[in-house]
Structure formats: C-alpha cells, structure tokens
Amino acid sequence: ETGVTQSPTHLIKTRGQQVTLRCSSQSGHNTVSWYQQALGQGPQFIFQYYREEENGRGNFPPRFSGLQFPNYSSELNVNALELDDSALYLCASSSGGYGQPQHFGDGTRLSIL
Amino acid sequence: QQQVKQSPQSLIVQKGGISIINCAYENTAFDYFPWYQQFPGKGPALLIAIRPDVSEKKEGRFTISFNKSAKQFSLHIMDSQPGDSATYFCAARRGNTGNQFYFGTGTSLTVIP
C-alpha cells in the first residue's frame, strides 16, 4: 500500500512569486486536506477536497487555492508569496468516512526569501 | 484563537517513566480526538484516537483519557522509551464541517535513557 507522497520536498521562492505543491493520496482515499505548519507550531487547516470539490476551508486568504484530480491527487497553489508563508506544507488523505483517520505525507518545506 | 490548547510545551521523562500530555477544548461540536506523533523531517503519524462517548482508550503503551464534562483529554505513555522522543500533537475534529481538524501547539517529549 503506497502512502501519501508530496513533491517537492524542499522549495525556495522569493516574495511575490507563485508556487504549486503536489500530493498523491494514499490508495483508496478520496479526501485530501492541506495544512500549514509553521516552525514549532501545530498544523493549521488550509482546506479540504472531497471528490474534486472543496469541502471546507480554514482561515487562509484566497491566494491559497487548490485542486483535486479524478485520481484524487491534489495541488496547493499559493500566489503572491509573503515571508510568513515560509512553513512546512502537509497533505493528508483519508477515506472520508466518519472518524476515518488522516494519513499525512512528510510535507514540502517552503522557504520564502 | 487556539481551538485546542495543549500542555506542557516540553517534557523530559526518564526511561520507564510515564509521560502525560494534556489538551483542552471549548467547541462542543468536536466529535473525534486523535493524537499524532511527529519525528523531525516527517509528517505527523496517527498514534491513537478516541470519540467523546468513551472515557478511556488503550493501545499498547498509549492511553487516552477523555473527560467530556471538563472538555479535556490527555495522552499517557507508559514505560516511556528513548524511541518515544518526538513531538506529540493532540487534535480535534469538527464533524459538522466535513473532516476539518484543529491541532494543539505540540509537546516536545525527550525520554532520557
């Protein structure tokens, strides 16, 4: 069984640029959630996709956007990057049912210069 | 506003001792409470989880105690081992908004041999 994979593992960008992060969900999982984890903090919910539709959003501005594809893989796009966007971005997948656990990837470390 | 409050921020325990991490919440819409373990450079991994209709759940050396009236829950690690040294996060799911999870700020556990 293949787990959640994220790419790239590390990325360096400058302020104002745009970035796309990718996530392949675990086999059989139709729900993908994205989280931002600042250094020394817990993950903060960005949004969730279920069967290609956004299914909940946290307190993040519209420049954070996403997509989910028919194979349930997902992208996180961030426009107009700011210094505070520097963080570990985590993707988690689940089967979407009640109380089903989320399985996390190892994240993409994004650094903004 | 932090929806799930976690303490302590850091914890040092002797090998064989009991590690206790506490979390508190306010939102009664939370319906699922997992604990995650995170090692440096890795994503969070699910350890154990509980639903609010159960007061205690045990899996191996890990036990969750849940007090619904006090809106508190805790993780107990029995016979702590150096390999348990990691950051632990409690989380809570708000079921009426899909599968959105709120995380605590984390506890860095060090188990001394």
mmCIF file with all atom_site columns, C-alpha atoms in Angstrom:
data_model
loop_
_atom_site.group_PDB
_atom_site.id
_atom_site.type_symbol
_atom_site.label_atom_id
_atom_site.label_alt_id
_atom_site.label_comp_id
_atom_site.label_asym_id
_atom_site.label_entity_id
_atom_site.label_seq_id
_atom_site.pdbx_PDB_ins_code
_atom_site.Cartn_x
_atom_site.Cartn_y
_atom_site.Cartn_z
_atom_site.occupancy
_atom_site.B_iso_or_equiv
_atom_site.pdbx_formal_charge
_atom_site.auth_seq_id
_atom_site.auth_comp_id
_atom_site.auth_asym_id
_atom_site.auth_atom_id
_atom_site.pdbx_PDB_model_num
ATOM 1   C CA . GLU A 1 1   ? 0.000   0.000  0.000   1.00 0.00 ? 1   GLU A CA 1
ATOM 2   C CA . THR A 1 2   ? 1.508   3.319  -1.102  1.00 0.00 ? 2   THR A CA 1
ATOM 3   C CA . GLY A 1 3   ? 1.274   6.108  1.449   1.00 0.00 ? 3   GLY A CA 1
ATOM 4   C CA . VAL A 1 4   ? 0.809   9.827  0.908   1.00 0.00 ? 4   VAL A CA 1
ATOM 5   C CA . THR A 1 5   ? 3.591   11.325 -1.176  1.00 0.00 ? 5   THR A CA 1
ATOM 6   C CA . GLN A 1 6   ? 4.353   15.009 -1.596  1.00 0.00 ? 6   GLN A CA 1
ATOM 7   C CA . SER A 1 7   ? 6.586   16.871 -4.003  1.00 0.00 ? 7   SER A CA 1
ATOM 8   C CA . PRO A 1 8   ? 8.888   18.644 -3.971  1.00 0.00 ? 8   PRO A CA 1
ATOM 9   C CA . THR A 1 9   ? 10.409  18.043 -0.526  1.00 0.00 ? 9   THR A CA 1
ATOM 10  C CA . HIS A 1 10  ? 12.046  21.467 -0.383  1.00 0.00 ? 10  HIS A CA 1
ATOM 11  C CA . LEU A 1 11  ? 11.457  24.675 -2.286  1.00 0.00 ? 11  LEU A CA 1
ATOM 12  C CA . ILE A 1 12  ? 12.890  28.183 -2.138  1.00 0.00 ? 12  ILE A CA 1
ATOM 13  C CA . LYS A 1 13  ? 10.962  31.118 -3.589  1.00 0.00 ? 13  LYS A CA 1
ATOM 14  C CA . THR A 1 14  ? 11.066  34.893 -3.346  1.00 0.00 ? 14  THR A CA 1
ATOM 15  C CA . ARG A 1 15  ? 8.324   37.279 -2.266  1.00 0.00 ? 15  ARG A CA 1
ATOM 16  C CA . GLY A 1 16  ? 5.631   37.862 -4.872  1.00 0.00 ? 16  GLY A CA 1
ATOM 17  C CA . GLN A 1 17  ? 6.233   34.585 -6.712  1.00 0.00 ? 17  GLN A CA 1
ATOM 18  C CA . GLN A 1 18  ? 3.744   31.781 -7.133  1.00 0.00 ? 18  GLN A CA 1
ATOM 19  C CA . VAL A 1 19  ? 4.188   28.141 -6.084  1.00 0.00 ? 19  VAL A CA 1
ATOM 20  C CA . THR A 1 20  ? 2.453   24.810 -6.737  1.00 0.00 ? 20  THR A CA 1
ATOM 21  C CA . LEU A 1 21  ? 2.800   21.907 -4.347  1.00 0.00 ? 21  LEU A CA 1
ATOM 22  C CA . ARG A 1 22  ? 1.662   18.400 -5.193  1.00 0.00 ? 22  ARG A CA 1
ATOM 23  C CA . CYS A 1 23  ? 0.218   15.489 -3.263  1.00 0.00 ? 23  CYS A CA 1
ATOM 24  C CA . SER A 1 24  ? -0.606  11.915 -4.184  1.00 0.00 ? 24  SER A CA 1
ATOM 25  C CA . SER A 1 25  ? -3.147  10.466 -1.808  1.00 0.00 ? 25  SER A CA 1
ATOM 26  C CA . GLN A 1 26  ? -2.994  7.008  -0.304  1.00 0.00 ? 26  GLN A CA 1
ATOM 27  C CA . SER A 1 27  ? -4.603  4.296  -2.387  1.00 0.00 ? 27  SER A CA 1
ATOM 28  C CA . GLY A 1 28  ? -8.363  4.149  -1.822  1.00 0.00 ? 28  GLY A CA 1
ATOM 29  C CA . HIS A 1 29  ? -8.568  7.605  -0.240  1.00 0.00 ? 29  HIS A CA 1
ATOM 30  C CA . ASN A 1 30  ? -10.919 10.159 -1.827  1.00 0.00 ? 30  ASN A CA 1
ATOM 31  C CA . THR A 1 31  ? -10.387 13.069 0.580   1.00 0.00 ? 31  THR A CA 1
ATOM 32  C CA . VAL A 1 32  ? -7.333  15.304 0.724   1.00 0.00 ? 32  VAL A CA 1
ATOM 33  C CA . SER A 1 33  ? -6.625  18.035 3.275   1.00 0.00 ? 33  SER A CA 1
ATOM 34  C CA . TRP A 1 34  ? -3.848  20.596 3.241   1.00 0.00 ? 34  TRP A CA 1
ATOM 35  C CA . TYR A 1 35  ? -2.203  22.054 6.334   1.00 0.00 ? 35  TYR A CA 1
ATOM 36  C CA . GLN A 1 36  ? 0.399   24.730 7.004   1.00 0.00 ? 36  GLN A CA 1
ATOM 37  C CA . GLN A 1 37  ? 2.810   24.003 9.854   1.00 0.00 ? 37  GLN A CA 1
ATOM 38  C CA . ALA A 1 38  ? 4.952   26.917 10.969  1.00 0.00 ? 38  ALA A CA 1
ATOM 39  C CA . LEU A 1 39  ? 8.137   26.132 12.875  1.00 0.00 ? 39  LEU A CA 1
ATOM 40  C CA . GLY A 1 40  ? 7.338   24.989 16.406  1.00 0.00 ? 40  GLY A CA 1
ATOM 41  C CA . GLN A 1 41  ? 3.580   25.053 15.834  1.00 0.00 ? 41  GLN A CA 1
ATOM 42  C CA . GLY A 1 42  ? 0.824   22.567 15.139  1.00 0.00 ? 42  GLY A CA 1
ATOM 43  C CA . PRO A 1 43  ? -0.602  22.141 11.652  1.00 0.00 ? 43  PRO A CA 1
ATOM 44  C CA . GLN A 1 44  ? -3.191  24.738 10.625  1.00 0.00 ? 44  GLN A CA 1
ATOM 45  C CA . PHE A 1 45  ? -6.018  23.611 8.327   1.00 0.00 ? 45  PHE A CA 1
ATOM 46  C CA . ILE A 1 46  ? -5.986  25.310 4.919   1.00 0.00 ? 46  ILE A CA 1
ATOM 47  C CA . PHE A 1 47  ? -8.717  23.442 3.040   1.00 0.00 ? 47  PHE A CA 1
ATOM 48  C CA . GLN A 1 48  ? -10.051 20.030 2.135   1.00 0.00 ? 48  GLN A CA 1
ATOM 49  C CA . TYR A 1 49  ? -11.095 18.416 -1.132  1.00 0.00 ? 49  TYR A CA 1
ATOM 50  C CA . TYR A 1 50  ? -13.574 15.585 -1.448  1.00 0.00 ? 50  TYR A CA 1
ATOM 51  C CA . ARG A 1 51  ? -14.225 14.053 -4.854  1.00 0.00 ? 51  ARG A CA 1
ATOM 52  C CA . GLU A 1 52  ? -12.748 17.085 -6.639  1.00 0.00 ? 52  GLU A CA 1
ATOM 53  C CA . GLU A 1 53  ? -14.843 19.664 -4.732  1.00 0.00 ? 53  GLU A CA 1
ATOM 54  C CA . GLU A 1 54  ? -13.652 21.983 -1.958  1.00 0.00 ? 54  GLU A CA 1
ATOM 55  C CA . ASN A 1 55  ? -15.244 20.673 1.242   1.00 0.00 ? 55  ASN A CA 1
ATOM 56  C CA . GLY A 1 56  ? -14.193 23.115 3.942   1.00 0.00 ? 56  GLY A CA 1
ATOM 57  C CA . ARG A 1 57  ? -11.709 25.938 4.281   1.00 0.00 ? 57  ARG A CA 1
ATOM 58  C CA . GLY A 1 58  ? -9.714  27.347 7.167   1.00 0.00 ? 58  GLY A CA 1
ATOM 59  C CA . ASN A 1 59  ? -8.773  30.948 7.842   1.00 0.00 ? 59  ASN A CA 1
ATOM 60  C CA . PHE A 1 60  ? -6.486  31.438 4.837   1.00 0.00 ? 60  PHE A CA 1
ATOM 61  C CA . PRO A 1 61  ? -6.746  34.160 2.170   1.00 0.00 ? 61  PRO A CA 1
ATOM 62  C CA . PRO A 1 62  ? -7.949  33.439 -1.392  1.00 0.00 ? 62  PRO A CA 1
ATOM 63  C CA . ARG A 1 63  ? -4.379  33.463 -2.722  1.00 0.00 ? 63  ARG A CA 1
ATOM 64  C CA . PHE A 1 64  ? -4.249  29.940 -1.287  1.00 0.00 ? 64  PHE A CA 1
ATOM 65  C CA . SER A 1 65  ? -6.126  27.740 -3.743  1.00 0.00 ? 65  SER A CA 1
ATOM 66  C CA . GLY A 1 66  ? -6.271  24.092 -4.635  1.00 0.00 ? 66  GLY A CA 1
ATOM 67  C CA . LEU A 1 67  ? -7.375  21.396 -6.988  1.00 0.00 ? 67  LEU A CA 1
ATOM 68  C CA . GLN A 1 68  ? -8.198  17.735 -6.737  1.00 0.00 ? 68  GLN A CA 1
ATOM 69  C CA . PHE A 1 69  ? -7.957  15.494 -9.784  1.00 0.00 ? 69  PHE A CA 1
ATOM 70  C CA . PRO A 1 70  ? -10.044 12.458 -10.794 1.00 0.00 ? 70  PRO A CA 1
ATOM 71  C CA . ASN A 1 71  ? -7.344  10.139 -9.378  1.00 0.00 ? 71  ASN A CA 1
ATOM 72  C CA . TYR A 1 72  ? -7.727  12.075 -6.054  1.00 0.00 ? 72  TYR A CA 1
ATOM 73  C CA . SER A 1 73  ? -4.254  13.579 -6.200  1.00 0.00 ? 73  SER A CA 1
ATOM 74  C CA . SER A 1 74  ? -4.177  17.249 -5.319  1.00 0.00 ? 74  SER A CA 1
ATOM 75  C CA . GLU A 1 75  ? -2.353  20.542 -5.769  1.00 0.00 ? 75  GLU A CA 1
ATOM 76  C CA . LEU A 1 76  ? -1.949  23.515 -3.465  1.00 0.00 ? 76  LEU A CA 1
ATOM 77  C CA . ASN A 1 77  ? -1.280  26.816 -5.202  1.00 0.00 ? 77  ASN A CA 1
ATOM 78  C CA . VAL A 1 78  ? -0.118  29.928 -3.410  1.00 0.00 ? 78  VAL A CA 1
ATOM 79  C CA . ASN A 1 79  ? 0.063   33.266 -5.242  1.00 0.00 ? 79  ASN A CA 1
ATOM 80  C CA . ALA A 1 80  ? 1.857   36.463 -4.270  1.00 0.00 ? 80  ALA A CA 1
ATOM 81  C CA . LEU A 1 81  ? 4.086   34.709 -1.757  1.00 0.00 ? 81  LEU A CA 1
ATOM 82  C CA . GLU A 1 82  ? 4.827   36.502 1.507   1.00 0.00 ? 82  GLU A CA 1
ATOM 83  C CA . LEU A 1 83  ? 7.625   35.928 4.009   1.00 0.00 ? 83  LEU A CA 1
ATOM 84  C CA . ASP A 1 84  ? 5.095   34.491 6.504   1.00 0.00 ? 84  ASP A CA 1
ATOM 85  C CA . ASP A 1 85  ? 4.244   31.746 4.022   1.00 0.00 ? 85  ASP A CA 1
ATOM 86  C CA . SER A 1 86  ? 7.518   30.058 4.945   1.00 0.00 ? 86  SER A CA 1
ATOM 87  C CA . ALA A 1 87  ? 6.415   26.778 6.546   1.00 0.00 ? 87  ALA A CA 1
ATOM 88  C CA . LEU A 1 88  ? 6.055   23.049 6.154   1.00 0.00 ? 88  LEU A CA 1
ATOM 89  C CA . TYR A 1 89  ? 3.027   22.267 3.988   1.00 0.00 ? 89  TYR A CA 1
ATOM 90  C CA . LEU A 1 90  ? 1.411   18.956 4.799   1.00 0.00 ? 90  LEU A CA 1
ATOM 91  C CA . CYS A 1 91  ? -1.052  16.935 2.805   1.00 0.00 ? 91  CYS A CA 1
ATOM 92  C CA . ALA A 1 92  ? -3.261  14.337 4.477   1.00 0.00 ? 92  ALA A CA 1
ATOM 93  C CA . SER A 1 93  ? -5.608  11.850 2.880   1.00 0.00 ? 93  SER A CA 1
ATOM 94  C CA . SER A 1 94  ? -8.477  9.817  4.252   1.00 0.00 ? 94  SER A CA 1
ATOM 95  C CA . SER A 1 95  ? -11.355 7.729  3.019   1.00 0.00 ? 95  SER A CA 1
ATOM 96  C CA . GLY A 1 96  ? -13.752 10.488 4.029   1.00 0.00 ? 96  GLY A CA 1
ATOM 97  C CA . GLY A 1 97  ? -15.961 8.412  6.272   1.00 0.00 ? 97  GLY A CA 1
ATOM 98  C CA . TYR A 1 98  ? -16.907 9.362  9.833   1.00 0.00 ? 98  TYR A CA 1
ATOM 99  C CA . GLY A 1 99  ? -13.937 9.231  12.163  1.00 0.00 ? 99  GLY A CA 1
ATOM 100 C CA . GLN A 1 100 ? -11.640 7.926  9.455   1.00 0.00 ? 100 GLN A CA 1
ATOM 101 C CA . PRO A 1 101 ? -8.029  8.747  10.281  1.00 0.00 ? 101 PRO A CA 1
ATOM 102 C CA . GLN A 1 102 ? -5.994  11.124 8.199   1.00 0.00 ? 102 GLN A CA 1
ATOM 103 C CA . HIS A 1 103 ? -2.670  9.874  6.890   1.00 0.00 ? 103 HIS A CA 1
ATOM 104 C CA . PHE A 1 104 ? -0.045  12.548 6.408   1.00 0.00 ? 104 PHE A CA 1
ATOM 105 C CA . GLY A 1 105 ? 2.750   12.883 3.929   1.00 0.00 ? 105 GLY A CA 1
ATOM 106 C CA . ASP A 1 106 ? 6.154   14.152 5.004   1.00 0.00 ? 106 ASP A CA 1
ATOM 107 C CA . GLY A 1 107 ? 5.447   17.613 3.661   1.00 0.00 ? 107 GLY A CA 1
ATOM 108 C CA . THR A 1 108 ? 7.055   20.248 1.479   1.00 0.00 ? 108 THR A CA 1
ATOM 109 C CA . ARG A 1 109 ? 9.361   22.712 3.225   1.00 0.00 ? 109 ARG A CA 1
ATOM 110 C CA . LEU A 1 110 ? 8.764   26.123 1.591   1.00 0.00 ? 110 LEU A CA 1
ATOM 111 C CA . SER A 1 111 ? 11.180  28.938 2.277   1.00 0.00 ? 111 SER A CA 1
ATOM 112 C CA . ILE A 1 112 ? 10.447  32.480 1.127   1.00 0.00 ? 112 ILE A CA 1
ATOM 113 C CA . LEU A 1 113 ? 13.380  34.871 0.733   1.00 0.00 ? 113 LEU A CA 1
ATOM 114 C CA . GLN B 2 1   ? -7.715  31.855 18.634  1.00 0.00 ? 1   GLN B CA 1
ATOM 115 C CA . GLN B 2 2   ? -6.315  28.441 19.534  1.00 0.00 ? 2   GLN B CA 1
ATOM 116 C CA . GLN B 2 3   ? -9.218  25.977 19.468  1.00 0.00 ? 3   GLN B CA 1
ATOM 117 C CA . VAL B 2 4   ? -7.240  23.197 21.157  1.00 0.00 ? 4   VAL B CA 1
ATOM 118 C CA . LYS B 2 5   ? -4.870  24.119 23.987  1.00 0.00 ? 5   LYS B CA 1
ATOM 119 C CA . GLN B 2 6   ? -2.013  21.724 24.720  1.00 0.00 ? 6   GLN B CA 1
ATOM 120 C CA . SER B 2 7   ? 0.408   21.491 27.640  1.00 0.00 ? 7   SER B CA 1
ATOM 121 C CA . PRO B 2 8   ? 3.199   21.196 28.507  1.00 0.00 ? 8   PRO B CA 1
ATOM 122 C CA . GLN B 2 9   ? 5.231   22.655 25.667  1.00 0.00 ? 9   GLN B CA 1
ATOM 123 C CA . SER B 2 10  ? 8.113   20.336 26.509  1.00 0.00 ? 10  SER B CA 1
ATOM 124 C CA . LEU B 2 11  ? 8.550   17.293 28.717  1.00 0.00 ? 11  LEU B CA 1
ATOM 125 C CA . ILE B 2 12  ? 11.566  15.321 29.911  1.00 0.00 ? 12  ILE B CA 1
ATOM 126 C CA . VAL B 2 13  ? 10.975  11.830 31.310  1.00 0.00 ? 13  VAL B CA 1
ATOM 127 C CA . GLN B 2 14  ? 13.284  9.073  32.482  1.00 0.00 ? 14  GLN B CA 1
ATOM 128 C CA . LYS B 2 15  ? 13.205  5.785  30.614  1.00 0.00 ? 15  LYS B CA 1
ATOM 129 C CA . GLY B 2 16  ? 10.478  3.590  32.068  1.00 0.00 ? 16  GLY B CA 1
ATOM 130 C CA . GLY B 2 17  ? 8.521   6.550  33.402  1.00 0.00 ? 17  GLY B CA 1
ATOM 131 C CA . ILE B 2 18  ? 5.058   7.798  32.480  1.00 0.00 ? 18  ILE B CA 1
ATOM 132 C CA . SER B 2 19  ? 4.678   10.714 30.060  1.00 0.00 ? 19  SER B CA 1
ATOM 133 C CA . ILE B 2 20  ? 1.470   12.732 30.363  1.00 0.00 ? 20  ILE B CA 1
ATOM 134 C CA . ILE B 2 21  ? 0.331   15.371 27.872  1.00 0.00 ? 21  ILE B CA 1
ATOM 135 C CA . ASN B 2 22  ? -2.867  17.333 28.329  1.00 0.00 ? 22  ASN B CA 1
ATOM 136 C CA . CYS B 2 23  ? -5.263  19.054 25.967  1.00 0.00 ? 23  CYS B CA 1
ATOM 137 C CA . ALA B 2 24  ? -8.378  21.169 26.445  1.00 0.00 ? 24  ALA B CA 1
ATOM 138 C CA . TYR B 2 25  ? -11.041 22.425 24.055  1.00 0.00 ? 25  TYR B CA 1
ATOM 139 C CA . GLU B 2 26  ? -14.138 24.622 24.112  1.00 0.00 ? 26  GLU B CA 1
ATOM 140 C CA . ASN B 2 27  ? -16.095 23.720 20.997  1.00 0.00 ? 27  ASN B CA 1
ATOM 141 C CA . THR B 2 28  ? -18.722 21.065 21.806  1.00 0.00 ? 28  THR B CA 1
ATOM 142 C CA . ALA B 2 29  ? -19.074 20.345 18.071  1.00 0.00 ? 29  ALA B CA 1
ATOM 143 C CA . PHE B 2 30  ? -15.794 18.430 18.170  1.00 0.00 ? 30  PHE B CA 1
ATOM 144 C CA . ASP B 2 31  ? -16.525 14.725 17.744  1.00 0.00 ? 31  ASP B CA 1
ATOM 145 C CA . TYR B 2 32  ? -13.218 12.912 17.277  1.00 0.00 ? 32  TYR B CA 1
ATOM 146 C CA . PHE B 2 33  ? -9.944  13.379 19.136  1.00 0.00 ? 33  PHE B CA 1
ATOM 147 C CA . PRO B 2 34  ? -6.721  11.883 17.703  1.00 0.00 ? 34  PRO B CA 1
ATOM 148 C CA . TRP B 2 35  ? -3.158  12.105 18.909  1.00 0.00 ? 35  TRP B CA 1
ATOM 149 C CA . TYR B 2 36  ? -0.278  12.336 16.473  1.00 0.00 ? 36  TYR B CA 1
ATOM 150 C CA . GLN B 2 37  ? 3.450   11.685 16.828  1.00 0.00 ? 37  GLN B CA 1
ATOM 151 C CA . GLN B 2 38  ? 5.890   13.620 14.663  1.00 0.00 ? 38  GLN B CA 1
ATOM 152 C CA . PHE B 2 39  ? 9.594   12.998 14.214  1.00 0.00 ? 39  PHE B CA 1
ATOM 153 C CA . PRO B 2 40  ? 11.903  15.657 12.712  1.00 0.00 ? 40  PRO B CA 1
ATOM 154 C CA . GLY B 2 41  ? 11.571  15.818 8.934   1.00 0.00 ? 41  GLY B CA 1
ATOM 155 C CA . LYS B 2 42  ? 8.469   13.638 8.909   1.00 0.00 ? 42  LYS B CA 1
ATOM 156 C CA . GLY B 2 43  ? 4.745   14.207 8.770   1.00 0.00 ? 43  GLY B CA 1
ATOM 157 C CA . PRO B 2 44  ? 2.525   13.516 11.789  1.00 0.00 ? 44  PRO B CA 1
ATOM 158 C CA . ALA B 2 45  ? 1.618   9.856  12.278  1.00 0.00 ? 45  ALA B CA 1
ATOM 159 C CA . LEU B 2 46  ? -1.618  8.800  13.969  1.00 0.00 ? 46  LEU B CA 1
ATOM 160 C CA . LEU B 2 47  ? -0.994  7.171  17.362  1.00 0.00 ? 47  LEU B CA 1
ATOM 161 C CA . ILE B 2 48  ? -4.389  6.665  18.911  1.00 0.00 ? 48  ILE B CA 1
ATOM 162 C CA . ALA B 2 49  ? -7.810  8.332  18.762  1.00 0.00 ? 49  ALA B CA 1
ATOM 163 C CA . ILE B 2 50  ? -10.989 8.498  20.824  1.00 0.00 ? 50  ILE B CA 1
ATOM 164 C CA . ARG B 2 51  ? -14.628 9.540  20.394  1.00 0.00 ? 51  ARG B CA 1
ATOM 165 C CA . PRO B 2 52  ? -16.431 11.554 23.096  1.00 0.00 ? 52  PRO B CA 1
ATOM 166 C CA . ASP B 2 53  ? -18.740 8.700  24.119  1.00 0.00 ? 53  ASP B CA 1
ATOM 167 C CA . VAL B 2 54  ? -15.754 6.781  25.549  1.00 0.00 ? 54  VAL B CA 1
ATOM 168 C CA . SER B 2 55  ? -13.807 7.825  28.668  1.00 0.00 ? 55  SER B CA 1
ATOM 169 C CA . GLU B 2 56  ? -10.646 5.842  28.035  1.00 0.00 ? 56  GLU B CA 1
ATOM 170 C CA . LYS B 2 57  ? -8.926  4.004  25.218  1.00 0.00 ? 57  LYS B CA 1
ATOM 171 C CA . LYS B 2 58  ? -5.747  1.968  25.466  1.00 0.00 ? 58  LYS B CA 1
ATOM 172 C CA . GLU B 2 59  ? -3.492  0.685  22.713  1.00 0.00 ? 59  GLU B CA 1
ATOM 173 C CA . GLY B 2 60  ? -0.302  -0.924 23.923  1.00 0.00 ? 60  GLY B CA 1
ATOM 174 C CA . ARG B 2 61  ? 1.649   1.607  25.993  1.00 0.00 ? 61  ARG B CA 1
ATOM 175 C CA . PHE B 2 62  ? -0.547  4.518  24.863  1.00 0.00 ? 62  PHE B CA 1
ATOM 176 C CA . THR B 2 63  ? -3.755  5.524  26.668  1.00 0.00 ? 63  THR B CA 1
ATOM 177 C CA . ILE B 2 64  ? -6.154  8.385  26.035  1.00 0.00 ? 64  ILE B CA 1
ATOM 178 C CA . SER B 2 65  ? -8.236  9.607  28.965  1.00 0.00 ? 65  SER B CA 1
ATOM 179 C CA . PHE B 2 66  ? -11.236 11.713 27.994  1.00 0.00 ? 66  PHE B CA 1
ATOM 180 C CA . ASN B 2 67  ? -13.318 13.939 30.292  1.00 0.00 ? 67  ASN B CA 1
ATOM 181 C CA . LYS B 2 68  ? -16.286 15.213 28.301  1.00 0.00 ? 68  LYS B CA 1
ATOM 182 C CA . SER B 2 69  ? -17.722 17.428 31.055  1.00 0.00 ? 69  SER B CA 1
ATOM 183 C CA . ALA B 2 70  ? -14.383 19.156 31.611  1.00 0.00 ? 70  ALA B CA 1
ATOM 184 C CA . LYS B 2 71  ? -13.649 19.246 27.848  1.00 0.00 ? 71  LYS B CA 1
ATOM 185 C CA . GLN B 2 72  ? -10.222 17.804 28.467  1.00 0.00 ? 72  GLN B CA 1
ATOM 186 C CA . PHE B 2 73  ? -8.307  14.821 27.195  1.00 0.00 ? 73  PHE B CA 1
ATOM 187 C CA . SER B 2 74  ? -4.843  13.508 27.828  1.00 0.00 ? 74  SER B CA 1
ATOM 188 C CA . LEU B 2 75  ? -2.286  11.098 26.434  1.00 0.00 ? 75  LEU B CA 1
ATOM 189 C CA . HIS B 2 76  ? -0.438  8.767  28.780  1.00 0.00 ? 76  HIS B CA 1
ATOM 190 C CA . ILE B 2 77  ? 2.665   6.950  27.560  1.00 0.00 ? 77  ILE B CA 1
ATOM 191 C CA . MET B 2 78  ? 3.530   4.112  29.915  1.00 0.00 ? 78  MET B CA 1
ATOM 192 C CA . ASP B 2 79  ? 7.065   2.712  30.226  1.00 0.00 ? 79  ASP B CA 1
ATOM 193 C CA . SER B 2 80  ? 8.432   5.583  28.121  1.00 0.00 ? 80  SER B CA 1
ATOM 194 C CA . GLN B 2 81  ? 11.347  4.677  25.863  1.00 0.00 ? 81  GLN B CA 1
ATOM 195 C CA . PRO B 2 82  ? 14.062  6.804  24.190  1.00 0.00 ? 82  PRO B CA 1
ATOM 196 C CA . GLY B 2 83  ? 12.436  5.925  20.847  1.00 0.00 ? 83  GLY B CA 1
ATOM 197 C CA . ASP B 2 84  ? 9.313   7.769  22.020  1.00 0.00 ? 84  ASP B CA 1
ATOM 198 C CA . SER B 2 85  ? 11.258  11.046 21.901  1.00 0.00 ? 85  SER B CA 1
ATOM 199 C CA . ALA B 2 86  ? 9.284   13.121 19.398  1.00 0.00 ? 86  ALA B CA 1
ATOM 200 C CA . THR B 2 87  ? 6.734   15.931 19.208  1.00 0.00 ? 87  THR B CA 1
ATOM 201 C CA . TYR B 2 88  ? 3.170   14.972 20.082  1.00 0.00 ? 88  TYR B CA 1
ATOM 202 C CA . PHE B 2 89  ? 0.081   16.791 18.879  1.00 0.00 ? 89  PHE B CA 1
ATOM 203 C CA . CYS B 2 90  ? -3.470  16.462 20.067  1.00 0.00 ? 90  CYS B CA 1
ATOM 204 C CA . ALA B 2 91  ? -6.207  17.309 17.610  1.00 0.00 ? 91  ALA B CA 1
ATOM 205 C CA . ALA B 2 92  ? -9.971  17.628 17.452  1.00 0.00 ? 92  ALA B CA 1
ATOM 206 C CA . ARG B 2 93  ? -12.301 17.233 14.519  1.00 0.00 ? 93  ARG B CA 1
ATOM 207 C CA . ARG B 2 94  ? -15.333 19.432 13.929  1.00 0.00 ? 94  ARG B CA 1
ATOM 208 C CA . GLY B 2 95  ? -17.622 16.904 12.366  1.00 0.00 ? 95  GLY B CA 1
ATOM 209 C CA . ASN B 2 96  ? -20.290 19.258 11.078  1.00 0.00 ? 96  ASN B CA 1
ATOM 210 C CA . THR B 2 97  ? -17.840 20.920 8.688   1.00 0.00 ? 97  THR B CA 1
ATOM 211 C CA . GLY B 2 98  ? -16.531 17.813 6.982   1.00 0.00 ? 98  GLY B CA 1
ATOM 212 C CA . ASN B 2 99  ? -13.292 16.346 8.215   1.00 0.00 ? 99  ASN B CA 1
ATOM 213 C CA . GLN B 2 100 ? -11.601 19.545 9.466   1.00 0.00 ? 100 GLN B CA 1
ATOM 214 C CA . PHE B 2 101 ? -9.070  19.001 12.232  1.00 0.00 ? 101 PHE B CA 1
ATOM 215 C CA . TYR B 2 102 ? -7.752  21.535 14.734  1.00 0.00 ? 102 TYR B CA 1
ATOM 216 C CA . PHE B 2 103 ? -4.334  20.823 16.237  1.00 0.00 ? 103 PHE B CA 1
ATOM 217 C CA . GLY B 2 104 ? -2.714  21.756 19.519  1.00 0.00 ? 104 GLY B CA 1
ATOM 218 C CA . THR B 2 105 ? 0.640   23.523 19.544  1.00 0.00 ? 105 THR B CA 1
ATOM 219 C CA . GLY B 2 106 ? 2.606   20.352 20.281  1.00 0.00 ? 106 GLY B CA 1
ATOM 220 C CA . THR B 2 107 ? 4.652   18.860 23.122  1.00 0.00 ? 107 THR B CA 1
ATOM 221 C CA . SER B 2 108 ? 8.299   18.009 22.632  1.00 0.00 ? 108 SER B CA 1
ATOM 222 C CA . LEU B 2 109 ? 8.984   14.806 24.584  1.00 0.00 ? 109 LEU B CA 1
ATOM 223 C CA . THR B 2 110 ? 12.504  13.726 25.483  1.00 0.00 ? 110 THR B CA 1
ATOM 224 C CA . VAL B 2 111 ? 12.996  10.355 27.146  1.00 0.00 ? 111 VAL B CA 1
ATOM 225 C CA . ILE B 2 112 ? 16.353  10.090 28.908  1.00 0.00 ? 112 ILE B CA 1
ATOM 226 C CA . PRO B 2 113 ? 17.992  6.652  28.918  1.00 0.00 ? 113 PRO B CA 1
#
